[in-house]
Amino acid sequence: MSNQDWLHRSFSAVWHPCTQMKRHEALPIVPIASADGVWLTDFDGKRYLDGVSSWWVSLFGHGHPRIKQAIRTQLDQLEHVMLAGFTHQPVVELSERLSRLSGLGHAFYGSDGASATEIALKMSFHYWQNRGQSDKRRFVSLANSYHGETVGALAVTDVPLFSATYAELLKPGLRAPSPDARLAPPGVDAREQALAAARSLENVLAKHHAEIAAVIVEPLLQGAAGMAMYDPVYLTELRRLCDRYQVHLIADEIAVGFGRTGSFFAYQQAGIVPDFLCLSKGITGGFLPLSCVLTRDEVYQAFYHNDVARGFLHSHSYTGNALACAAALAVLDIFEEDNVLEANRQKALSFDALMQPLRRREDVRHFRHLGMVWAFDVDTPRPEFALAFFSSMLKRGYLLRPIGKTVYFMPPYVIREDEMAGMIHAAIDALDELAADGIPAGECEAALP
Ligand SMILES: Cc1ncc(COP(=O)(O)O)c(C=O)c1O
């Protein structure tokens, strides 16, 4: 079967995520036959370098042999057992290891990132109920935040393209300004910008803390809203303010956990520990869906009671799936055995040097870098830039999916220097082609979400 066959069948049978399906009349879906390392291969044998780690999940590339082997070994032992009333070795070991790494504990599992957000919001809300402070039921999130697409998560997400349609379903929350360093006025550095945003947050907390359960943030990097990076001092201030105003701090590290920002967890760069930590995406290296929420002992104790209803009666059928936990344990082994954080630091230095020609371009604004993420905004009049750039890169054999006019690289950690160099050259060629209007504008009408 060729690409053509699969894309037709997919177009008729599958409703693809985050997509206006009619777009695919003009922009073909890419059927992938196999993948290895950073490369995806379609049914006609064309290869694409996965420059966004398949929506940020494939930490060590596709088909990593140690993760595959861990799943195979687990498959012969136990594929799954319900976690209510039962337990198993991988879930216990994973919970212990995540606890040692995070300084939190009592791991509660879900499947996708959004389910972790829901769990953290519900736990925080329920904690205050159990403590007799039932007025604390609102959440603060940041401008340009993204925490997932389910109804609770969407209420704390500030991307109107995704949330506006469902506004009537969403419980209104409070919004504080983003510490995004790009928003700093001339002469103001990233740190001062973060401190100014923290002062605005303090105004919100000072006024409403009696009714606020938690503040939820994406530590250091607001990903889905355009790879906005900010100074760690914001998190240090946030921790101080949450303590001062008796409000929980939820760190949504679904996108940034597992080394993406340079430290194992992003919040560690601010020397703080949150009250809740949400993890997903890279947790299984992109092999199986798994998410997890860790919290402080004091939160757990507030649920520990003779009264059943004071317990956290939330569940998902696949909670703590044994295969997914085995994959996650293999991911943690790879971090330890391969000294991944240090290896990434070295790689990032050489990748930074490769980025110089991009950085110097006249149409590139706010070039930024954090850990294993590089991003920049493109000064282009084309409203359909994202889709045009995406198509142009696909043609060249690279998967990069800009967010609006922000282009970013979030490659699997295993990417080699020559592969990164190839991707950067291709991006430069695509920018040149688009600047010269090399792609008919009619092909793609609007921004790619
Ligand atoms: C910070 C953050 N939180 C939550 C989510 C939602 O995760 P999922 O798509 O697995 O539901 C995402 C997804 O991009 C994310 O980046």
Short mmCIF file of C-alpha atoms and ligand atoms in Angstrom, two decimals:
data_model
loop_
_atom_site.label_atom_id
_atom_site.label_comp_id
_atom_site.label_asym_id
_atom_site.label_seq_id
_atom_site.Cartn_x
_atom_site.Cartn_y
_atom_site.Cartn_z
CA MET A 1 0.00 0.00 0.00
CA SER A 2 1.30 3.44 -0.92
CA ASN A 3 1.08 6.77 0.89
CA GLN A 4 -1.82 7.66 -1.35
CA ASP A 5 -3.90 4.64 -0.24
CA TRP A 6 -3.31 5.24 3.45
CA LEU A 7 -3.97 8.95 3.35
CA HIS A 8 -7.30 8.39 1.60
CA ARG A 9 -8.34 5.73 4.10
CA SER A 10 -7.21 7.88 7.03
CA PHE A 11 -9.01 10.92 5.64
CA SER A 12 -12.29 8.98 5.52
CA ALA A 13 -11.96 6.95 8.71
CA VAL A 14 -9.94 9.01 11.21
CA TRP A 15 -10.81 12.35 12.81
CA HIS A 16 -7.34 13.82 13.35
CA PRO A 17 -6.55 15.93 16.45
CA CYS A 18 -6.22 19.70 16.54
CA THR A 19 -7.16 19.91 12.87
CA GLN A 20 -9.73 21.50 10.61
CA MET A 21 -10.12 18.35 8.52
CA LYS A 22 -11.07 20.31 5.40
CA ARG A 23 -7.50 21.61 5.36
CA HIS A 24 -6.38 18.17 4.36
CA GLU A 25 -8.03 18.60 0.98
CA ALA A 26 -5.04 20.80 0.17
CA LEU A 27 -2.41 19.55 2.59
CA PRO A 28 -2.03 15.77 2.48
CA ILE A 29 -1.84 13.77 5.71
CA VAL A 30 1.53 12.00 5.95
CA PRO A 31 1.14 8.25 6.54
CA ILE A 32 4.08 6.92 8.53
CA ALA A 33 5.11 3.32 7.97
CA SER A 34 7.98 3.08 10.43
CA ALA A 35 10.33 5.10 12.61
CA ASP A 36 13.82 4.76 13.95
CA GLY A 37 15.78 7.25 16.06
CA VAL A 38 14.99 10.77 14.88
CA TRP A 39 13.63 9.53 11.53
CA LEU A 40 10.06 8.82 10.43
CA THR A 41 9.59 6.95 7.13
CA ASP A 42 6.45 7.09 4.99
CA PHE A 43 4.99 4.33 2.81
CA ASP A 44 6.84 5.60 -0.26
CA GLY A 45 10.17 5.45 1.58
CA LYS A 46 10.59 9.20 2.13
CA ARG A 47 12.17 10.11 5.48
CA TYR A 48 11.35 13.01 7.78
CA LEU A 49 13.44 14.13 10.73
CA ASP A 50 11.11 14.48 13.72
CA GLY A 51 12.23 17.93 14.91
CA VAL A 52 9.44 18.26 17.47
CA SER A 53 9.80 14.80 19.06
CA SER A 54 6.25 13.96 17.90
CA TRP A 55 4.48 16.59 20.00
CA TRP A 56 7.34 16.58 22.51
CA VAL A 57 7.01 12.96 23.66
CA SER A 58 9.82 11.00 21.94
CA LEU A 59 12.64 11.99 24.27
CA PHE A 60 15.12 9.45 22.98
CA GLY A 61 13.80 9.15 19.46
CA HIS A 62 11.65 6.40 18.02
CA GLY A 63 12.07 2.72 18.77
CA HIS A 64 14.73 3.12 21.44
CA PRO A 65 15.98 -0.46 22.02
CA ARG A 66 16.11 -0.26 25.83
CA ILE A 67 12.54 1.05 26.12
CA LYS A 68 11.33 -1.55 23.62
CA GLN A 69 13.05 -4.32 25.56
CA ALA A 70 11.57 -3.13 28.88
CA ILE A 71 8.06 -3.27 27.40
CA ARG A 72 8.69 -6.72 25.90
CA THR A 73 9.96 -8.07 29.23
CA GLN A 74 6.99 -6.60 31.07
CA LEU A 75 4.61 -8.02 28.46
CA ASP A 76 5.63 -11.55 29.42
CA GLN A 77 4.95 -10.80 33.09
CA LEU A 78 1.84 -8.62 33.39
CA GLU A 79 0.32 -6.23 30.86
CA HIS A 80 -2.21 -4.57 33.14
CA VAL A 81 -4.18 -4.89 36.32
CA MET A 82 -6.67 -2.41 37.73
CA LEU A 83 -4.96 -0.22 40.30
CA ALA A 84 -7.92 0.12 42.68
CA GLY A 85 -7.26 -2.53 45.30
CA PHE A 86 -4.27 -3.97 43.38
CA THR A 87 -0.68 -2.99 42.77
CA HIS A 88 2.36 -4.23 40.84
CA GLN A 89 6.12 -3.94 40.69
CA PRO A 90 6.56 -1.31 37.91
CA VAL A 91 4.06 1.11 39.44
CA VAL A 92 5.64 0.83 42.88
CA GLU A 93 9.18 1.25 41.58
CA LEU A 94 8.23 4.14 39.30
CA SER A 95 6.44 5.94 42.13
CA GLU A 96 9.43 5.52 44.44
CA ARG A 97 11.88 6.78 41.85
CA LEU A 98 9.75 9.78 40.81
CA SER A 99 9.42 10.65 44.47
CA ARG A 100 13.19 10.58 44.98
CA LEU A 101 13.68 12.76 41.91
CA SER A 102 10.98 15.33 42.66
CA GLY A 103 10.93 15.69 46.45
CA LEU A 104 7.19 14.91 46.30
CA GLY A 105 5.30 11.64 46.55
CA HIS A 106 2.06 9.64 46.53
CA ALA A 107 2.05 9.33 42.74
CA PHE A 108 -1.45 9.31 41.26
CA TYR A 109 -1.65 8.10 37.65
CA GLY A 110 -3.66 9.05 34.58
CA SER A 111 -3.15 8.54 30.89
CA ASP A 112 -2.70 11.86 29.06
CA GLY A 113 -1.38 15.24 30.10
CA ALA A 114 -4.85 16.74 30.37
CA SER A 115 -5.90 14.02 32.80
CA ALA A 116 -2.95 14.99 35.04
CA THR A 117 -4.11 18.61 34.96
CA GLU A 118 -7.63 17.53 35.92
CA ILE A 119 -6.27 15.41 38.78
CA ALA A 120 -4.14 18.24 40.19
CA LEU A 121 -7.01 20.77 39.99
CA LYS A 122 -9.46 18.38 41.62
CA MET A 123 -6.99 17.38 44.34
CA SER A 124 -6.25 20.98 45.22
CA PHE A 125 -9.94 21.89 45.31
CA HIS A 126 -10.78 18.80 47.37
CA TYR A 127 -7.89 19.42 49.77
CA TRP A 128 -9.36 22.78 50.75
CA GLN A 129 -12.82 21.21 51.13
CA ASN A 130 -11.35 18.56 53.42
CA ARG A 131 -9.61 21.29 55.43
CA GLY A 132 -12.90 23.14 55.89
CA GLN A 133 -11.90 26.03 53.61
CA SER A 134 -14.55 25.47 51.00
CA ASP A 135 -14.40 29.04 49.69
CA LYS A 136 -11.07 28.20 48.08
CA ARG A 137 -12.37 26.93 44.77
CA ARG A 138 -10.93 29.16 42.05
CA PHE A 139 -7.75 28.75 40.02
CA VAL A 140 -5.26 31.28 38.75
CA SER A 141 -3.47 30.61 35.48
CA LEU A 142 -1.18 32.74 33.37
CA ALA A 143 -1.89 34.63 30.19
CA ASN A 144 -0.93 32.39 27.24
CA SER A 145 -1.03 29.27 29.38
CA TYR A 146 -1.79 25.81 28.02
CA HIS A 147 -2.77 22.90 30.26
CA GLY A 148 -4.76 20.59 27.97
CA GLU A 149 -8.07 20.28 26.19
CA THR A 150 -10.47 18.59 28.60
CA VAL A 151 -13.07 20.88 30.16
CA GLY A 152 -11.28 21.49 33.46
CA ALA A 153 -7.88 21.90 31.82
CA LEU A 154 -9.27 24.18 29.12
CA ALA A 155 -10.63 26.51 31.81
CA VAL A 156 -7.06 27.23 32.93
CA THR A 157 -5.79 27.43 29.34
CA ASP A 158 -5.48 30.81 27.66
CA VAL A 159 -5.43 30.00 23.97
CA PRO A 160 -8.69 31.43 22.60
CA LEU A 161 -8.44 29.37 19.41
CA PHE A 162 -8.89 26.26 21.54
CA SER A 163 -11.11 27.56 24.35
CA ALA A 164 -13.36 30.34 23.04
CA THR A 165 -15.87 27.99 21.37
CA TYR A 166 -16.39 26.15 24.65
CA ALA A 167 -16.50 29.23 26.89
CA GLU A 168 -19.92 28.40 28.26
CA LEU A 169 -18.69 25.01 29.45
CA LEU A 170 -15.67 26.39 31.25
CA LYS A 171 -15.56 27.53 34.86
CA PRO A 172 -14.17 31.06 34.77
CA GLY A 173 -10.81 31.40 36.49
CA LEU A 174 -8.45 34.26 37.27
CA ARG A 175 -5.62 35.25 34.91
CA ALA A 176 -2.29 36.80 35.81
CA PRO A 177 0.12 38.32 33.27
CA SER A 178 2.70 36.06 31.66
CA PRO A 179 6.35 36.51 32.73
CA ASP A 180 7.30 35.92 29.04
CA ALA A 181 10.68 37.64 28.56
CA ARG A 182 9.64 38.81 25.07
CA LEU A 183 7.11 41.18 26.65
CA ALA A 184 9.82 43.18 28.43
CA PRO A 185 9.83 46.82 27.36
CA PRO A 186 13.14 48.20 26.01
CA GLY A 187 15.76 48.45 28.74
CA VAL A 188 14.03 45.86 30.95
CA ASP A 189 15.72 42.47 31.23
CA ALA A 190 14.10 39.04 31.58
CA ARG A 191 14.55 38.99 35.34
CA GLU A 192 12.95 42.38 35.87
CA GLN A 193 10.12 41.37 33.55
CA ALA A 194 9.55 38.22 35.61
CA LEU A 195 9.58 40.23 38.84
CA ALA A 196 7.04 42.68 37.38
CA ALA A 197 4.76 39.76 36.42
CA ALA A 198 5.15 38.35 39.95
CA ARG A 199 4.06 41.71 41.39
CA SER A 200 0.92 41.60 39.23
CA LEU A 201 0.26 38.07 40.45
CA GLU A 202 0.64 39.27 43.99
CA ASN A 203 -2.12 41.83 43.39
CA VAL A 204 -4.44 39.02 42.27
CA LEU A 205 -3.55 36.85 45.27
CA ALA A 206 -3.77 39.69 47.78
CA LYS A 207 -7.29 40.47 46.59
CA HIS A 208 -8.69 36.97 46.02
CA HIS A 209 -6.60 34.50 48.05
CA ALA A 210 -9.52 33.56 50.30
CA GLU A 211 -11.26 32.08 47.25
CA ILE A 212 -8.20 30.73 45.40
CA ALA A 213 -7.25 27.05 45.62
CA ALA A 214 -4.15 27.07 43.41
CA VAL A 215 -2.01 28.82 40.85
CA ILE A 216 -1.10 26.59 37.89
CA VAL A 217 1.96 27.33 35.75
CA GLU A 218 4.16 25.78 33.09
CA PRO A 219 7.61 26.22 34.71
CA LEU A 220 10.11 28.25 32.63
CA LEU A 221 8.49 27.57 29.26
CA GLN A 222 4.96 28.26 28.10
CA GLY A 223 5.06 25.79 25.25
CA ALA A 224 1.83 25.61 23.29
CA ALA A 225 1.30 29.36 23.33
CA GLY A 226 4.53 29.92 21.40
CA MET A 227 7.55 28.71 23.38
CA ALA A 228 7.54 31.71 25.70
CA MET A 229 10.55 31.47 28.05
CA TYR A 230 10.91 33.25 31.35
CA ASP A 231 13.37 33.82 34.16
CA PRO A 232 13.38 31.29 37.05
CA VAL A 233 13.01 34.13 39.55
CA TYR A 234 9.31 34.13 38.67
CA LEU A 235 9.00 30.63 40.15
CA THR A 236 10.94 31.61 43.27
CA GLU A 237 8.56 34.52 43.74
CA LEU A 238 5.57 32.36 42.96
CA ARG A 239 6.57 29.89 45.68
CA ARG A 240 6.96 32.74 48.19
CA LEU A 241 3.57 34.20 47.25
CA CYS A 242 1.78 30.85 47.36
CA ASP A 243 3.16 30.28 50.87
CA ARG A 244 2.29 33.77 51.95
CA TYR A 245 -1.30 33.64 50.65
CA GLN A 246 -1.95 29.96 51.43
CA VAL A 247 -2.53 28.92 47.85
CA HIS A 248 -1.26 25.74 46.15
CA LEU A 249 1.39 25.87 43.46
CA ILE A 250 0.72 23.40 40.63
CA ALA A 251 3.72 22.86 38.35
CA ASP A 252 2.54 21.55 35.00
CA GLU A 253 5.74 19.88 33.75
CA ILE A 254 3.88 17.79 31.21
CA ALA A 255 5.92 19.37 28.42
CA VAL A 256 9.05 20.49 30.25
CA GLY A 257 9.76 17.65 32.70
CA PHE A 258 12.41 14.97 32.01
CA GLY A 259 15.28 17.24 31.11
CA ARG A 260 13.77 19.40 28.39
CA THR A 261 14.79 22.69 30.01
CA GLY A 262 18.24 21.48 31.07
CA SER A 263 17.42 20.29 34.61
CA PHE A 264 15.48 17.11 35.27
CA PHE A 265 12.46 19.18 36.34
CA ALA A 266 12.25 22.82 35.30
CA TYR A 267 11.21 24.04 38.78
CA GLN A 268 14.56 22.85 40.15
CA GLN A 269 16.23 25.81 38.41
CA ALA A 270 14.36 28.10 40.80
CA GLY A 271 15.33 26.09 43.89
CA ILE A 272 11.70 25.45 44.82
CA VAL A 273 9.36 22.48 45.22
CA PRO A 274 5.74 22.82 44.05
CA ASP A 275 2.71 21.43 45.90
CA PHE A 276 1.60 19.42 42.88
CA LEU A 277 3.68 18.21 39.95
CA CYS A 278 2.00 17.08 36.71
CA LEU A 279 4.02 14.82 34.40
CA SER A 280 3.29 13.11 31.09
CA LYS A 281 4.57 13.23 27.48
CA GLY A 282 8.26 12.24 27.77
CA ILE A 283 7.61 10.06 30.82
CA THR A 284 7.48 6.89 28.66
CA GLY A 285 9.80 8.23 25.98
CA GLY A 286 6.79 8.50 23.68
CA PHE A 287 5.97 4.78 23.72
CA LEU A 288 2.74 4.62 25.73
CA PRO A 289 0.27 7.11 27.22
CA LEU A 290 0.93 7.77 30.90
CA SER A 291 0.58 10.74 33.19
CA CYS A 292 1.19 11.27 36.84
CA VAL A 293 0.58 13.78 39.63
CA LEU A 294 2.85 13.92 42.67
CA THR A 295 2.11 15.94 45.76
CA ARG A 296 3.22 16.77 49.30
CA ASP A 297 2.61 14.45 52.21
CA GLU A 298 0.48 17.05 53.93
CA VAL A 299 -1.92 17.08 50.96
CA TYR A 300 -2.14 13.30 50.98
CA GLN A 301 -2.85 13.28 54.72
CA ALA A 302 -5.80 15.64 54.24
CA PHE A 303 -7.52 12.86 52.26
CA TYR A 304 -6.57 10.01 54.62
CA HIS A 305 -9.67 9.44 56.74
CA ASN A 306 -12.38 7.00 57.79
CA ASP A 307 -14.86 8.94 55.66
CA VAL A 308 -14.81 7.47 52.13
CA ALA A 309 -15.96 10.72 50.53
CA ARG A 310 -12.89 12.52 51.89
CA GLY A 311 -10.73 10.21 49.80
CA PHE A 312 -9.74 11.08 46.24
CA LEU A 313 -12.35 9.04 44.35
CA HIS A 314 -10.97 9.80 40.91
CA SER A 315 -10.02 7.02 38.50
CA HIS A 316 -9.18 6.07 34.94
CA SER A 317 -9.36 2.48 33.70
CA TYR A 318 -5.73 2.44 32.61
CA THR A 319 -4.39 4.11 35.77
CA GLY A 320 -0.85 2.89 36.41
CA ASN A 321 -0.73 0.59 33.38
CA ALA A 322 2.12 -1.86 33.90
CA LEU A 323 3.54 -1.63 30.36
CA ALA A 324 3.58 2.18 30.49
CA CYS A 325 5.25 2.12 33.93
CA ALA A 326 7.88 -0.33 32.64
CA ALA A 327 8.60 2.06 29.73
CA ALA A 328 8.89 4.96 32.20
CA LEU A 329 11.34 2.99 34.35
CA ALA A 330 13.46 2.37 31.25
CA VAL A 331 13.41 6.13 30.55
CA LEU A 332 14.71 6.81 34.07
CA ASP A 333 17.40 4.14 33.60
CA ILE A 334 18.54 5.82 30.39
CA PHE A 335 18.79 9.18 32.19
CA GLU A 336 21.02 7.61 34.84
CA GLU A 337 23.11 5.27 32.73
CA ASP A 338 23.75 7.68 29.86
CA ASN A 339 24.18 10.79 32.02
CA VAL A 340 21.64 12.45 29.73
CA LEU A 341 21.50 15.89 31.35
CA GLU A 342 25.25 16.38 30.99
CA ALA A 343 25.30 14.95 27.45
CA ASN A 344 22.48 17.36 26.51
CA ARG A 345 24.42 20.30 27.97
CA GLN A 346 27.36 19.48 25.69
CA LYS A 347 25.10 19.00 22.69
CA ALA A 348 23.27 22.26 23.33
CA LEU A 349 26.58 24.14 23.23
CA SER A 350 27.41 22.84 19.77
CA PHE A 351 23.82 23.27 18.54
CA ASP A 352 23.91 26.87 19.72
CA ALA A 353 26.89 27.50 17.50
CA LEU A 354 25.05 25.95 14.54
CA MET A 355 22.13 28.31 15.14
CA GLN A 356 24.18 31.47 14.55
CA PRO A 357 23.19 31.97 10.88
CA LEU A 358 19.52 31.69 11.86
CA ARG A 359 19.95 34.02 14.77
CA ARG A 360 21.53 36.70 12.60
CA ARG A 361 18.71 36.80 10.03
CA GLU A 362 16.82 40.05 9.68
CA ASP A 363 13.44 38.32 9.77
CA VAL A 364 14.24 36.43 13.00
CA ARG A 365 13.07 38.03 16.25
CA HIS A 366 13.48 36.98 19.89
CA PHE A 367 15.77 34.03 19.24
CA ARG A 368 15.69 32.04 22.46
CA HIS A 369 17.10 28.85 23.88
CA LEU A 370 16.50 26.79 26.99
CA GLY A 371 17.95 23.31 27.53
CA MET A 372 16.95 21.31 24.45
CA VAL A 373 14.48 23.86 23.04
CA TRP A 374 15.30 26.57 20.52
CA ALA A 375 12.68 29.03 19.26
CA PHE A 376 12.36 32.28 17.34
CA ASP A 377 9.61 34.46 15.93
CA VAL A 378 9.52 35.21 12.23
CA ASP A 379 8.80 38.71 11.03
CA THR A 380 6.61 37.87 8.06
CA PRO A 381 3.47 39.45 6.65
CA ARG A 382 2.09 36.03 5.68
CA PRO A 383 -0.88 35.15 7.89
CA GLU A 384 -0.56 31.52 6.75
CA PHE A 385 3.14 31.36 7.68
CA ALA A 386 2.85 28.33 10.00
CA LEU A 387 1.26 26.09 7.43
CA ALA A 388 3.46 27.32 4.60
CA PHE A 389 6.64 26.73 6.64
CA PHE A 390 5.41 23.32 7.79
CA SER A 391 4.75 22.28 4.17
CA SER A 392 8.04 23.65 2.97
CA MET A 393 9.94 21.73 5.66
CA LEU A 394 8.02 18.51 4.98
CA LYS A 395 9.04 18.76 1.34
CA ARG A 396 12.65 18.97 2.56
CA GLY A 397 12.24 15.94 4.84
CA TYR A 398 11.80 17.67 8.21
CA LEU A 399 8.90 17.75 10.64
CA LEU A 400 8.70 21.18 12.25
CA ARG A 401 5.31 22.61 13.22
CA PRO A 402 5.44 26.33 13.98
CA ILE A 403 3.02 27.84 16.46
CA GLY A 404 1.70 30.92 14.71
CA LYS A 405 4.85 32.76 13.64
CA THR A 406 7.07 31.00 16.17
CA VAL A 407 9.37 28.34 14.77
CA TYR A 408 10.85 25.97 17.31
CA PHE A 409 13.16 22.97 17.48
CA MET A 410 12.43 20.40 20.19
CA PRO A 411 14.36 17.42 18.85
CA PRO A 412 14.76 13.99 20.44
CA TYR A 413 17.82 14.10 22.71
CA VAL A 414 19.55 11.49 20.54
CA ILE A 415 19.80 13.84 17.55
CA ARG A 416 23.33 14.09 16.14
CA GLU A 417 25.13 17.30 15.25
CA ASP A 418 25.01 16.63 11.49
CA GLU A 419 21.26 15.95 11.72
CA MET A 420 20.69 19.17 13.64
CA ALA A 421 22.82 21.07 11.11
CA GLY A 422 20.72 19.64 8.27
CA MET A 423 17.51 20.75 9.97
CA ILE A 424 18.84 24.26 10.54
CA HIS A 425 19.94 24.58 6.90
CA ALA A 426 16.56 23.37 5.74
CA ALA A 427 14.83 25.92 7.99
CA ILE A 428 16.97 28.68 6.51
CA ASP A 429 16.12 27.52 2.98
CA ALA A 430 12.42 27.39 3.84
CA LEU A 431 12.51 30.90 5.32
CA ASP A 432 14.28 32.15 2.17
CA GLU A 433 11.72 30.43 -0.03
CA LEU A 434 8.80 31.90 1.89
CA ALA A 435 10.35 35.37 1.96
CA ALA A 436 10.65 35.13 -1.83
CA ASP A 437 7.03 33.95 -1.89
CA GLY A 438 8.07 30.60 -3.25
CA ILE A 439 4.91 28.84 -2.02
CA PRO A 440 1.53 29.82 -3.45
CA ALA A 441 -0.35 31.53 -0.60
CA GLY A 442 -3.60 29.89 -1.68
CA GLU A 443 -2.27 26.51 -0.60
CA CYS A 444 -2.59 27.28 3.08
CA GLU A 445 -5.00 29.73 4.54
CA ALA A 446 -4.33 30.21 8.21
CA ALA A 447 -2.02 29.57 11.13
CA LEU A 448 -1.36 26.01 12.18
CA PRO A 449 -2.35 25.47 15.79
C1 LIG B 1 2.04 22.17 29.48
C2 LIG B 1 1.04 21.19 28.97
N1 LIG B 1 0.07 20.74 29.78
C3 LIG B 1 -0.84 19.84 29.36
C4 LIG B 1 -0.82 19.35 28.08
C5 LIG B 1 -1.85 18.36 27.64
O1 LIG B 1 -1.29 17.10 27.44
P1 LIG B 1 -2.06 16.03 26.55
O2 LIG B 1 -2.05 16.55 25.14
O3 LIG B 1 -1.26 14.78 26.69
O4 LIG B 1 -3.43 15.90 27.10
C6 LIG B 1 0.17 19.79 27.21
C7 LIG B 1 0.19 19.32 25.81
O5 LIG B 1 0.83 19.88 24.95
C8 LIG B 1 1.12 20.74 27.65
O6 LIG B 1 2.07 21.21 26.84
#
